[in-house]
mmCIF file of C-alpha atoms in Angstrom:
data_model
loop_
_atom_site.group_PDB
_atom_site.id
_atom_site.type_symbol
_atom_site.label_atom_id
_atom_site.label_comp_id
_atom_site.label_asym_id
_atom_site.label_seq_id
_atom_site.Cartn_x
_atom_site.Cartn_y
_atom_site.Cartn_z
ATOM 1 C CA LEU C 1013 0.000 0.000 0.000
ATOM 2 C CA ALA C 1014 2.873 2.353 0.847
ATOM 3 C CA ALA C 1015 4.592 1.592 -2.466
ATOM 4 C CA ALA C 1016 1.352 2.128 -4.297
ATOM 5 C CA ALA C 1017 1.159 5.533 -2.639
ATOM 6 C CA ILE C 1018 4.550 6.598 -4.130
ATOM 7 C CA PRO C 1019 4.061 8.459 -7.391
ATOM 8 C CA ALA C 1020 5.143 6.556 -10.506
ATOM 9 C CA GLU C 1021 7.558 9.283 -11.570
ATOM 10 C CA ARG C 1022 9.449 8.958 -8.261
ATOM 11 C CA ARG C 1023 9.690 5.188 -8.686
ATOM 12 C CA GLU C 1024 11.007 5.633 -12.235
ATOM 13 C CA GLU C 1025 13.519 8.209 -11.063
ATOM 14 C CA ALA C 1026 14.765 5.873 -8.301
ATOM 15 C CA GLU C 1027 14.979 2.940 -10.692
ATOM 16 C CA ALA C 1028 16.984 5.106 -13.107
ATOM 17 C CA ARG C 1029 19.375 6.058 -10.313
ATOM 18 C CA VAL C 1030 19.764 2.389 -9.356
ATOM 19 C CA THR C 1031 20.478 1.470 -12.967
ATOM 20 C CA ALA C 1032 23.051 4.285 -13.253
ATOM 21 C CA ALA C 1033 24.643 3.274 -9.960
ATOM 22 C CA GLU C 1034 24.878 -0.342 -11.070
ATOM 23 C CA ALA C 1035 26.496 0.747 -14.344
ATOM 24 C CA ALA C 1036 28.917 2.977 -12.438
ATOM 25 C CA ALA C 1037 29.723 0.110 -10.055
ATOM 26 C CA SER C 1038 30.343 -2.225 -12.998
ATOM 27 C CA ASP C 1039 32.577 0.370 -14.641
ATOM 28 C CA ALA C 1040 34.442 0.938 -11.372
ATOM 29 C CA GLN C 1041 34.942 -2.805 -10.943
ATOM 30 C CA LEU C 1042 36.400 -3.000 -14.461
ATOM 31 C CA ARG C 1043 38.764 -0.139 -13.681
ATOM 32 C CA VAL C 1044 39.787 -1.871 -10.443
ATOM 33 C CA GLU C 1045 40.612 -5.041 -12.360
ATOM 34 C CA GLN C 1046 42.549 -3.066 -14.944
ATOM 35 C CA ALA C 1047 44.425 -1.177 -12.242
ATOM 36 C CA GLU C 1048 45.239 -4.446 -10.487
ATOM 37 C CA ALA C 1049 46.584 -5.902 -13.715
ATOM 38 C CA ALA C 1050 48.637 -2.745 -14.291
ATOM 39 C CA ARG C 1051 49.951 -2.925 -10.721
ATOM 40 C CA ARG C 1052 51.041 -6.551 -11.193
ATOM 41 C CA ALA C 1053 52.723 -5.618 -14.487
ATOM 42 C CA ALA C 1054 54.450 -2.655 -12.827
ATOM 43 C CA GLN C 1055 55.653 -4.872 -9.977
ATOM 44 C CA GLU C 1056 57.028 -7.366 -12.478
ATOM 45 C CA GLU C 1057 58.754 -4.557 -14.403
ATOM 46 C CA GLU C 1058 60.154 -3.176 -11.164
ATOM 47 C CA ARG C 1059 61.545 -6.590 -10.207
ATOM 48 C CA GLY C 1060 63.211 -6.815 -13.611
ATOM 49 C CA ALA C 1061 64.603 -3.290 -13.309
ATOM 50 C CA ARG C 1062 65.923 -3.973 -9.809
ATOM 51 C CA ALA C 1063 67.557 -7.184 -11.013
ATOM 52 C CA ALA C 1064 69.219 -5.278 -13.866
ATOM 53 C CA LEU C 1065 70.420 -2.579 -11.471
ATOM 54 C CA SER C 1066 71.698 -5.220 -9.051
ATOM 55 C CA ALA C 1067 73.666 -6.901 -11.855
ATOM 56 C CA ILE C 1068 75.189 -3.550 -12.840
ATOM 57 C CA GLU C 1069 76.038 -2.740 -9.215
ATOM 58 C CA SER C 1070 77.747 -6.114 -8.936
ATOM 59 C CA GLU C 1071 79.771 -5.381 -12.076
ATOM 60 C CA VAL C 1072 80.683 -1.937 -10.725
ATOM 61 C CA ALA C 1073 81.917 -3.480 -7.488
ATOM 62 C CA LYS C 1074 84.015 -5.978 -9.446
ATOM 63 C CA LEU C 1075 85.479 -3.227 -11.626
ATOM 64 C CA ASP C 1076 86.207 -1.029 -8.610
ATOM 65 C CA GLY C 1077 87.983 -3.916 -6.912
ATOM 66 C CA GLU C 1078 90.234 -4.581 -9.909
ATOM 67 C CA ILE C 1079 90.841 -0.867 -10.498
ATOM 68 C CA GLY C 1080 91.780 -0.367 -6.845
ATOM 69 C CA ALA C 1081 94.150 -3.322 -6.903
ATOM 70 C CA LEU C 1082 95.897 -2.084 -10.048
ATOM 71 C CA GLN C 1083 96.123 1.456 -8.691
ATOM 72 C CA ARG C 1084 97.819 0.134 -5.574
ATOM 73 C CA LEU C 1085 100.227 -1.942 -7.648
ATOM 74 C CA LEU C 1086 101.091 1.018 -9.858
ATOM 75 C CA ALA C 1087 101.156 3.627 -7.108
ATOM 76 C CA ASP C 1088 104.170 5.898 -6.821
ATOM 77 C CA LYS C 1089 106.310 4.594 -3.963
ATOM 78 C CA GLY C 1090 107.264 8.032 -2.743
ATOM 79 C CA THR C 1091 109.790 8.877 -5.462
ATOM 80 C CA GLY C 1092 107.702 11.799 -6.728
ATOM 81 C CA ASP C 1093 107.687 13.133 -10.265
ATOM 82 C CA LEU C 1094 111.369 14.088 -10.184
ATOM 83 C CA PHE C 1095 112.688 10.527 -9.920
ATOM 84 C CA ALA C 1096 109.675 8.591 -11.198
ATOM 85 C CA PRO C 1097 110.737 5.726 -13.484
ATOM 86 C CA VAL C 1098 110.392 6.511 -17.157
ATOM 87 C CA ILE C 1099 108.071 3.518 -17.561
ATOM 88 C CA ASP C 1100 105.353 5.580 -15.860
ATOM 89 C CA ARG C 1101 105.590 8.177 -18.632
ATOM 90 C CA ILE C 1102 105.235 5.684 -21.456
ATOM 91 C CA ARG C 1103 102.083 4.586 -23.272
ATOM 92 C CA VAL C 1104 102.401 1.445 -25.337
ATOM 93 C CA ALA C 1105 99.817 -0.002 -27.698
ATOM 94 C CA PRO C 1106 98.074 -3.086 -26.279
ATOM 95 C CA GLY C 1107 99.892 -6.224 -27.361
ATOM 96 C CA TYR C 1108 103.330 -4.588 -27.492
ATOM 97 C CA GLU C 1109 104.012 -4.511 -23.744
ATOM 98 C CA ALA C 1110 106.206 -7.630 -23.802
ATOM 99 C CA ALA C 1111 108.144 -6.316 -26.814
ATOM 100 C CA LEU C 1112 108.949 -3.023 -25.079
ATOM 101 C CA GLY C 1113 109.762 -4.752 -21.812
ATOM 102 C CA ALA C 1114 112.180 -7.111 -23.528
ATOM 103 C CA ALA C 1115 113.811 -4.362 -25.596
ATOM 104 C CA LEU C 1116 114.469 -1.916 -22.750
ATOM 105 C CA GLY C 1117 114.324 -4.122 -19.668
ATOM 106 C CA ASP C 1118 115.588 -2.540 -16.450
ATOM 107 C CA ASP C 1119 116.398 0.679 -18.300
ATOM 108 C CA LEU C 1120 112.687 1.469 -17.954
ATOM 109 C CA THR C 1121 113.116 1.815 -14.192
ATOM 110 C CA ALA C 1122 115.474 4.795 -14.548
ATOM 111 C CA PRO C 1123 114.059 8.323 -14.337
ATOM 112 C CA ILE C 1124 114.536 11.246 -16.675
ATOM 113 C CA ALA C 1125 116.485 13.582 -14.439
ATOM 114 C CA ALA C 1126 119.305 16.093 -14.356
ATOM 115 C CA GLU C 1127 121.134 14.145 -11.688
ATOM 116 C CA GLY C 1128 121.174 10.738 -10.070
ATOM 117 C CA PRO C 1129 123.228 7.550 -10.258
ATOM 118 C CA MET C 1130 121.036 6.076 -13.008
ATOM 119 C CA ARG C 1131 118.972 8.284 -15.335
ATOM 120 C CA TRP C 1132 117.884 9.076 -18.847
ATOM 121 C CA THR C 1133 119.170 12.249 -20.514
ATOM 122 C CA GLU C 1134 117.528 13.813 -23.525
ATOM 123 C CA LEU C 1135 119.811 14.090 -26.575
ATOM 124 C CA PRO C 1136 119.099 15.526 -30.012
ATOM 125 C CA PRO C 1137 118.158 13.053 -32.764
ATOM 126 C CA LEU C 1138 121.037 11.301 -34.473
ATOM 127 C CA GLU C 1139 122.011 13.138 -37.624
ATOM 128 C CA ALA C 1140 122.696 9.944 -39.539
ATOM 129 C CA ALA C 1141 120.776 7.280 -37.664
ATOM 130 C CA PRO C 1142 121.233 3.835 -39.218
ATOM 131 C CA SER C 1143 118.078 2.433 -40.765
ATOM 132 C CA LEU C 1144 116.537 -0.850 -39.726
ATOM 133 C CA PRO C 1145 116.386 -3.703 -42.244
ATOM 134 C CA ASP C 1146 113.916 -3.162 -45.084
ATOM 135 C CA GLY C 1147 110.295 -3.690 -44.141
ATOM 136 C CA ILE C 1148 110.883 -3.582 -40.389
ATOM 137 C CA VAL C 1149 108.726 -1.128 -38.426
ATOM 138 C CA PRO C 1150 110.418 0.530 -35.443
ATOM 139 C CA LEU C 1151 108.985 -0.016 -31.992
ATOM 140 C CA SER C 1152 108.543 3.754 -31.726
ATOM 141 C CA ALA C 1153 105.513 3.410 -34.034
ATOM 142 C CA HIS C 1154 103.659 1.641 -31.229
ATOM 143 C CA VAL C 1155 104.958 3.613 -28.252
ATOM 144 C CA ARG C 1156 104.427 7.137 -26.966
ATOM 145 C CA ALA C 1157 107.425 8.001 -24.818
ATOM 146 C CA PRO C 1158 109.486 11.021 -23.722
ATOM 147 C CA ALA C 1159 111.987 12.371 -26.226
ATOM 148 C CA ALA C 1160 114.833 10.994 -24.121
ATOM 149 C CA LEU C 1161 113.938 7.510 -25.437
ATOM 150 C CA ALA C 1162 113.679 8.525 -29.087
ATOM 151 C CA ARG C 1163 117.163 7.347 -30.100
ATOM 152 C CA ARG C 1164 116.686 3.988 -28.446
ATOM 153 C CA LEU C 1165 113.190 3.296 -29.746
ATOM 154 C CA SER C 1166 114.075 4.251 -33.316
ATOM 155 C CA GLN C 1167 116.702 1.499 -33.383
ATOM 156 C CA ILE C 1168 114.422 -1.310 -32.191
ATOM 157 C CA GLY C 1169 112.488 -3.185 -34.854
ATOM 158 C CA ILE C 1170 109.388 -5.354 -34.495
ATOM 159 C CA VAL C 1171 109.487 -8.821 -36.071
ATOM 160 C CA ALA C 1172 106.719 -11.377 -36.439
ATOM 161 C CA ASP C 1173 108.613 -14.301 -34.943
ATOM 162 C CA GLY C 1174 111.983 -15.827 -34.177
ATOM 163 C CA ALA C 1175 112.503 -17.111 -37.707
ATOM 164 C CA GLU C 1176 112.301 -13.591 -39.137
ATOM 165 C CA ALA C 1177 114.576 -12.296 -36.390
ATOM 166 C CA GLU C 1178 117.215 -14.950 -37.053
ATOM 167 C CA ARG C 1179 117.139 -14.101 -40.755
ATOM 168 C CA LEU C 1180 117.583 -10.388 -40.117
ATOM 169 C CA LEU C 1181 120.036 -10.601 -37.224
ATOM 170 C CA PRO C 1182 123.195 -10.446 -39.426
ATOM 171 C CA LEU C 1183 121.828 -7.256 -41.040
ATOM 172 C CA LEU C 1184 121.597 -5.296 -37.811
ATOM 173 C CA LYS C 1185 123.930 -2.366 -37.348
ATOM 174 C CA ALA C 1186 125.684 -1.464 -34.103
ATOM 175 C CA GLY C 1187 123.176 -0.616 -31.384
ATOM 176 C CA GLN C 1188 120.171 -2.074 -33.157
ATOM 177 C CA ARG C 1189 117.954 -4.829 -31.862
ATOM 178 C CA LEU C 1190 114.820 -6.723 -32.826
ATOM 179 C CA THR C 1191 111.940 -7.736 -30.598
ATOM 180 C CA SER C 1192 108.695 -9.648 -31.001
ATOM 181 C CA ARG C 1193 105.287 -9.180 -29.451
ATOM 182 C CA ASP C 1194 105.782 -12.287 -27.334
ATOM 183 C CA GLY C 1195 108.894 -10.839 -25.699
ATOM 184 C CA GLY C 1196 111.797 -12.214 -27.737
ATOM 185 C CA LEU C 1197 114.930 -10.089 -28.167
ATOM 186 C CA TRP C 1198 117.728 -10.277 -30.744
ATOM 187 C CA ARG C 1199 120.577 -7.793 -30.396
ATOM 188 C CA TRP C 1200 123.103 -6.627 -32.990
ATOM 189 C CA ASP C 1201 126.020 -8.159 -31.048
ATOM 190 C CA GLY C 1202 124.514 -11.655 -31.019
ATOM 191 C CA PHE C 1203 122.853 -11.527 -27.606
ATOM 192 C CA LEU C 1204 119.291 -12.850 -27.552
ATOM 193 C CA VAL C 1205 116.470 -13.532 -25.090
ATOM 194 C CA ALA C 1206 114.032 -16.362 -25.739
ATOM 195 C CA THR C 1207 110.316 -15.656 -25.970
ATOM 196 C CA GLY C 1208 107.818 -16.478 -23.255
ATOM 197 C CA ALA C 1209 109.687 -14.953 -20.321
ATOM 198 C CA PRO C 1210 107.755 -11.764 -19.419
ATOM 199 C CA THR C 1211 109.833 -9.097 -17.734
ATOM 200 C CA ALA C 1212 108.740 -7.034 -14.747
ATOM 201 C CA ALA C 1213 108.540 -4.042 -17.068
ATOM 202 C CA ALA C 1214 106.207 -5.878 -19.455
ATOM 203 C CA VAL C 1215 103.962 -6.891 -16.560
ATOM 204 C CA ARG C 1216 103.785 -3.286 -15.357
ATOM 205 C CA LEU C 1217 103.014 -2.009 -18.846
ATOM 206 C CA LYS C 1218 100.208 -4.544 -19.207
ATOM 207 C CA GLN C 1219 98.848 -3.502 -15.825
ATOM 208 C CA ARG C 1220 98.811 0.137 -16.918
ATOM 209 C CA ASN C 1221 96.977 -0.723 -20.143
ATOM 210 C CA ARG C 1222 94.523 -2.879 -18.220
ATOM 211 C CA LEU C 1223 93.896 -0.025 -15.777
ATOM 212 C CA ALA C 1224 93.167 2.380 -18.636
ATOM 213 C CA GLU C 1225 90.792 -0.166 -20.173
ATOM 214 C CA LEU C 1226 88.972 -0.672 -16.863
ATOM 215 C CA GLU C 1227 88.648 3.056 -16.252
ATOM 216 C CA GLY C 1228 87.033 3.452 -19.673
ATOM 217 C CA GLU C 1229 84.670 0.590 -18.900
ATOM 218 C CA ARG C 1230 83.868 2.166 -15.524
ATOM 219 C CA ALA C 1231 82.856 5.428 -17.184
ATOM 220 C CA ARG C 1232 80.601 3.555 -19.597
ATOM 221 C CA ILE C 1233 78.916 1.493 -16.919
ATOM 222 C CA ASP C 1234 78.303 4.574 -14.758
ATOM 223 C CA ALA C 1235 75.957 5.854 -17.457
ATOM 224 C CA GLU C 1236 74.215 2.468 -17.564
ATOM 225 C CA ARG C 1237 73.858 2.463 -13.795
ATOM 226 C CA ALA C 1238 72.264 5.937 -13.772
ATOM 227 C CA GLU C 1239 69.756 4.842 -16.413
ATOM 228 C CA ALA C 1240 69.002 1.598 -14.564
ATOM 229 C CA ALA C 1241 68.536 3.462 -11.282
ATOM 230 C CA THR C 1242 66.084 5.837 -12.930
#
């Protein structure tokens, strides 16, 4: 009886509101489900991003450990710039460290200085420097070194192997020598050093090249880490 007393237009209005509310509820439920799916996808993406960042952080830690170790090995032992060994002022192309170490040996531990019991002194280029055998490239083509080493490096030739060195050995002029990338040495006076015996100088040169390589890699991975962190 009470319902019958409510005007029809009010019932229709209420029914319309119920229908609209049900539609809104259905739409809201759909949005909830979509949001939940997006949240799960975002969580999965976040886990992947965190894993990528963690892998990069692990690589950074490994690089930093190796860089630190090499820096300690190559650190100046208190000699300062004045008496620093000339080896620390040399840059050699990767792969030629053993050749340079064999060719100059302990001479690389001497400084370039005005005084001292053992030192390098800069001299002008030889006016008539003897040429190496035909086709032989001087070691100086693969080394950046102070001018004090110019005379020496210009008279050291790079050979492919021992067979080539033995063939060219009689052609060497006084003061000249040949070396190979694996550390062999053949000198004009008949003295030779077999390959496969790395010198302390060659080890240090390789460590310096490795340090430079790692520092370049560290700079690259820093950019990757910043992107991964973002």
